[in-house]
PDB file of C-alpha atoms in Angstrom:
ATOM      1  CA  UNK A 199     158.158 110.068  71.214  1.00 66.00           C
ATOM      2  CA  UNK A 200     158.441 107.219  68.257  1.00 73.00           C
ATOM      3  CA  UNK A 201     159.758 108.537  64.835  1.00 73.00           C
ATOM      4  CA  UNK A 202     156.997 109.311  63.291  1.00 76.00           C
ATOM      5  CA  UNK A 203     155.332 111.658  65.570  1.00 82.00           C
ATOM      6  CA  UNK A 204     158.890 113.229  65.929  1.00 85.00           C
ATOM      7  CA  UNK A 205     158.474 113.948  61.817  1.00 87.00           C
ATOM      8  CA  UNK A 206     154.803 115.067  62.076  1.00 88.00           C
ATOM      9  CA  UNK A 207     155.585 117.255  65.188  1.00 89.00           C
ATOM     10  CA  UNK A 208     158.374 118.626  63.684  1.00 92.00           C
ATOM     11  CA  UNK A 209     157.193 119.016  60.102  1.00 93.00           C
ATOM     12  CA  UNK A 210     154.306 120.657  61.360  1.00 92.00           C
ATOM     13  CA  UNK A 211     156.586 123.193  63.006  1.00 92.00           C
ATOM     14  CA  UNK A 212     158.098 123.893  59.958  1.00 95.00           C
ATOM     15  CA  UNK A 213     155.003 124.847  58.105  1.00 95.00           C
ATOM     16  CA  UNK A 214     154.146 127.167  61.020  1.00 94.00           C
ATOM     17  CA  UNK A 215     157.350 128.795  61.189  1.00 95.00           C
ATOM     18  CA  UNK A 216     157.588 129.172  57.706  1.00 96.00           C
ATOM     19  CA  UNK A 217     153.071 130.519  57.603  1.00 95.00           C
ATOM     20  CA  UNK A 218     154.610 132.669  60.672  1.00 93.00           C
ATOM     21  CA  UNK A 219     157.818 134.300  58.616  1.00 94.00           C
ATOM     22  CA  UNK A 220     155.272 134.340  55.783  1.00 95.00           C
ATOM     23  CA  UNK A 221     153.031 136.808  57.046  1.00 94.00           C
ATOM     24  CA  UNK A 222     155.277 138.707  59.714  1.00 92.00           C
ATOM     25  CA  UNK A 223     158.157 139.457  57.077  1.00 93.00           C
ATOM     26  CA  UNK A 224     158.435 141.177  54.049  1.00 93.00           C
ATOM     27  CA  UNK A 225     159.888 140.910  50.586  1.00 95.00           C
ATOM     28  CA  UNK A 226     162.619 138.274  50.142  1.00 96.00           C
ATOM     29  CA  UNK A 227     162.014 136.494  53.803  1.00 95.00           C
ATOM     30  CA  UNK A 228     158.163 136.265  52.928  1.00 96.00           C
ATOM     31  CA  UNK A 229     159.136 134.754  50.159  1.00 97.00           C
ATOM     32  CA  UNK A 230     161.496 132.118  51.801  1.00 97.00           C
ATOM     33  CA  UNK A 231     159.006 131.666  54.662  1.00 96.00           C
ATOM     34  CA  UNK A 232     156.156 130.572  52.167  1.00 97.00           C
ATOM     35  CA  UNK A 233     158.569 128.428  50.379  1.00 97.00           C
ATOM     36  CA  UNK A 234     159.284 126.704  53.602  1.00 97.00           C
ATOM     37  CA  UNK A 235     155.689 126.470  54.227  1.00 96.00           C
ATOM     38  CA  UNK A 236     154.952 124.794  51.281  1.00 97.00           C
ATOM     39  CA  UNK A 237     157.658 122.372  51.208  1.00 97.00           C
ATOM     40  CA  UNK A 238     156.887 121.827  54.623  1.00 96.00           C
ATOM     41  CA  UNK A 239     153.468 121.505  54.476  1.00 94.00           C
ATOM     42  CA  UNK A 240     153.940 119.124  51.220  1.00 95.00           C
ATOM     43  CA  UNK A 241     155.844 116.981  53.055  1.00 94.00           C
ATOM     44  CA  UNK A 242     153.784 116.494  56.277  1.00 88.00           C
ATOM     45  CA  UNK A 243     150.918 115.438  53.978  1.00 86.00           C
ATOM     46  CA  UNK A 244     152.954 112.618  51.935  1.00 89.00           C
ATOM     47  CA  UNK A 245     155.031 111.496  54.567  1.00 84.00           C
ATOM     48  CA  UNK A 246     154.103 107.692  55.248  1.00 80.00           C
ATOM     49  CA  UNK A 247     153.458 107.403  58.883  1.00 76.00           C
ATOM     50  CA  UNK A 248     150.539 105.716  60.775  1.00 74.00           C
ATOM     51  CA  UNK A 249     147.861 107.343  61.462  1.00 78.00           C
ATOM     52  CA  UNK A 250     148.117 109.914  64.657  1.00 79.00           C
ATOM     53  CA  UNK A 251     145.313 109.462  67.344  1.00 81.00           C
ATOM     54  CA  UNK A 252     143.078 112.877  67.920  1.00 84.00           C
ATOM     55  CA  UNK A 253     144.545 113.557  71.380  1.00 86.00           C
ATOM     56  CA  UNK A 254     148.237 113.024  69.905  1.00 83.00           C
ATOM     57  CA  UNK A 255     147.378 116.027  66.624  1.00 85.00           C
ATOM     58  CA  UNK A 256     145.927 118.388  69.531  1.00 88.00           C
ATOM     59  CA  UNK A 257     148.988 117.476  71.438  1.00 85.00           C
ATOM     60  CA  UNK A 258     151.687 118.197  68.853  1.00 86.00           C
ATOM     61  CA  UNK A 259     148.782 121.423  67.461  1.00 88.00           C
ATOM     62  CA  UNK A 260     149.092 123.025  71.329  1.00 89.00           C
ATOM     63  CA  UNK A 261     153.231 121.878  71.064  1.00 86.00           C
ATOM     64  CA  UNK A 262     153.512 124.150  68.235  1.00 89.00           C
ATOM     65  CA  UNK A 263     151.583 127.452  69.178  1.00 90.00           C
ATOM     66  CA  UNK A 264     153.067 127.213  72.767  1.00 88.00           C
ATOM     67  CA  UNK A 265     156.389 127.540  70.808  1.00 87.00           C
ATOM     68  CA  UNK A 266     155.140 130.013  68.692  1.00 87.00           C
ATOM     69  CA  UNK A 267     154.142 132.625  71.445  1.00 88.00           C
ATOM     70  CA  UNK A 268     157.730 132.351  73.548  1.00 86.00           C
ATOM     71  CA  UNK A 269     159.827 135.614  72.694  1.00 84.00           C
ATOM     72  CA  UNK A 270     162.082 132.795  70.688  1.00 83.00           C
ATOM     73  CA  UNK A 271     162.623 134.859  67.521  1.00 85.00           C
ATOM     74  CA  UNK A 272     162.169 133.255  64.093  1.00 87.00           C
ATOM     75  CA  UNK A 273     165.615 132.355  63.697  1.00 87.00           C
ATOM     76  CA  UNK A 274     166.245 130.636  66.887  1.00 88.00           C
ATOM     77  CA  UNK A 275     163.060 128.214  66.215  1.00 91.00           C
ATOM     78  CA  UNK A 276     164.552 127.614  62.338  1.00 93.00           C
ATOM     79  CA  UNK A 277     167.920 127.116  64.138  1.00 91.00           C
ATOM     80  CA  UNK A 278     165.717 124.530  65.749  1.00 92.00           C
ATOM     81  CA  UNK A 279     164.487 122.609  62.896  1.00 93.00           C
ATOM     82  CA  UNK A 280     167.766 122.669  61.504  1.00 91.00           C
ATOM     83  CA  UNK A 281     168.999 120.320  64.058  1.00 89.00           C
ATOM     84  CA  UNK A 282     165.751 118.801  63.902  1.00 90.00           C
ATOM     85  CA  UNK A 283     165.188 118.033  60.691  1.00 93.00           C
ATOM     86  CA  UNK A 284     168.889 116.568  60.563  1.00 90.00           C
ATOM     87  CA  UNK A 285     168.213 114.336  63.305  1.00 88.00           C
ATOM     88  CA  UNK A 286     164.995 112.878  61.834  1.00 89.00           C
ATOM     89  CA  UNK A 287     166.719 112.494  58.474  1.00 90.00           C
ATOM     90  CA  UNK A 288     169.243 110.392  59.469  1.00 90.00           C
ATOM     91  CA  UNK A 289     166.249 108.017  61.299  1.00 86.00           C
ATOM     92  CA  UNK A 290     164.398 107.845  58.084  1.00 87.00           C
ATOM     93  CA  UNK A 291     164.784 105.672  54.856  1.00 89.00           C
ATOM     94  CA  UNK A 292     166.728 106.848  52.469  1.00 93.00           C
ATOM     95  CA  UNK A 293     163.536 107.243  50.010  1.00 92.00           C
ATOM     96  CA  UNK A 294     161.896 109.663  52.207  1.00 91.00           C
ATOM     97  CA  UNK A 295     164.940 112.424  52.017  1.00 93.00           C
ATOM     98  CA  UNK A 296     163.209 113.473  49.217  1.00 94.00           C
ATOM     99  CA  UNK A 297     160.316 114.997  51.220  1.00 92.00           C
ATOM    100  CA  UNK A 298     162.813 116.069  54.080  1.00 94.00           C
ATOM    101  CA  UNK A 299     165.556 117.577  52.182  1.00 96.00           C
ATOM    102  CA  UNK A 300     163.101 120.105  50.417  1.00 97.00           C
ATOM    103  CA  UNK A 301     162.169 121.357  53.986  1.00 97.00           C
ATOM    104  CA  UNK A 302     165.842 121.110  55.250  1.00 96.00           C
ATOM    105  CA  UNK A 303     166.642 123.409  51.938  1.00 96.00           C
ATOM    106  CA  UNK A 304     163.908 125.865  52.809  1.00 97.00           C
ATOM    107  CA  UNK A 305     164.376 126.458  56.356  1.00 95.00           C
ATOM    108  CA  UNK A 306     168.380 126.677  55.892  1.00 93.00           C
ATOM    109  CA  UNK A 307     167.422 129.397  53.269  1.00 95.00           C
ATOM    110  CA  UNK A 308     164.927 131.474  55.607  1.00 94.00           C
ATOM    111  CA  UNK A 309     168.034 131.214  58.568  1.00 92.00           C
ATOM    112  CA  UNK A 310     170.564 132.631  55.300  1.00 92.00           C
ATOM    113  CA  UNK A 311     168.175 135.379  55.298  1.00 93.00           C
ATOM    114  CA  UNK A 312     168.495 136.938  58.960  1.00 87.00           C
ATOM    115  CA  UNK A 313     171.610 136.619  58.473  1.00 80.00           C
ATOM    116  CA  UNK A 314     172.940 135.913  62.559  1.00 77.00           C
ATOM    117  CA  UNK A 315     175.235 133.564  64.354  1.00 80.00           C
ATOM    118  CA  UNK A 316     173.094 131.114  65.774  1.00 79.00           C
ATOM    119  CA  UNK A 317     174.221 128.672  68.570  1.00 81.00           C
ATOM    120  CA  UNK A 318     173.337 125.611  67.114  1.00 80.00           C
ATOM    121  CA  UNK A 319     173.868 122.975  70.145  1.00 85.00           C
ATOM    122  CA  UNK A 320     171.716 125.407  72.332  1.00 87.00           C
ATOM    123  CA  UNK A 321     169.018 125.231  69.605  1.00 87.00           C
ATOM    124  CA  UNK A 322     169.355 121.291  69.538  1.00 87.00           C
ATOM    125  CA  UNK A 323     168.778 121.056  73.166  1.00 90.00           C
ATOM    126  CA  UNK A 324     165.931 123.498  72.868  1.00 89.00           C
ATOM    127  CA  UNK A 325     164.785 120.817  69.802  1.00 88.00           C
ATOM    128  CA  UNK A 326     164.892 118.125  72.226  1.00 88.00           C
ATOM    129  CA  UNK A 327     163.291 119.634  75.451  1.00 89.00           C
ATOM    130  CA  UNK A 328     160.404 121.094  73.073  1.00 87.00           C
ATOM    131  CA  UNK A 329     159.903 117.486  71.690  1.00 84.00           C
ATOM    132  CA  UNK A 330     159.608 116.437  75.167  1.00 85.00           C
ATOM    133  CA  UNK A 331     156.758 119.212  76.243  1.00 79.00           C
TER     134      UNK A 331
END
């Protein structure tokens, strides 16, 4: 998968994640997960990437809901984009952390919330087989 339909894929993630925490969750996590939507979906939208083919948006669209309907709880897929969202900042040029970090911030600040240990290696390899799918 090139770089930037690693960023979509994954930004798009975050937004559901964050829609998905959003509406699932209730006082200070809703609040985090529709901060994290927002930031995320902010930054899908003004990232500068070329333009994704129909088939590759239904691809990465059926990538995320198949994701979203595991028993993976919320906090194992944020673990996720942690790792994710690290690994596609340090591909990208240095003026586009501005629409990453905000998404990095959010997400680390929805994981705060439920408060767990998290194993973050296993969530990187679940990162990369999930890009693969």
């Amino acid at each position: 998968m090139n770089t930037s339909t690693k960023v979509f894929a994954t930004l798009a993630l975050s937004a559901a994640v964050g829609e998905k925490i959003k509406t699932t969750e209730s006082g200070e996590l809703s609040e985090a997960g529709d901060k994290l939507r927002s930031a995320a979906f902010i930054a899908t939208g003004a990232y500068p990437s070329a333009p994704l083919t129909g088939k590759k948006t239904e691809a990465i669209a059926d990538a995320v809901m198949r994701l979203l309907s595991t028993p993976l709880e919320p906090q194992d897929i944020l673990s996720m984009l942690v790792a994710g969202l690290v690994d596609i900042r340090v591909k990208c040029k240095p003026e586009r952390y501005a629409l990453i970090d905000p998404v990095v911030d959010a997400v680390q600040a929805c994981l705060y919330l439920y408060k767990e240990d998290i194993d973050h290696d296993a969530a990187f390899k679940r990162y990369c087989a999930w890009l693969e799918s």
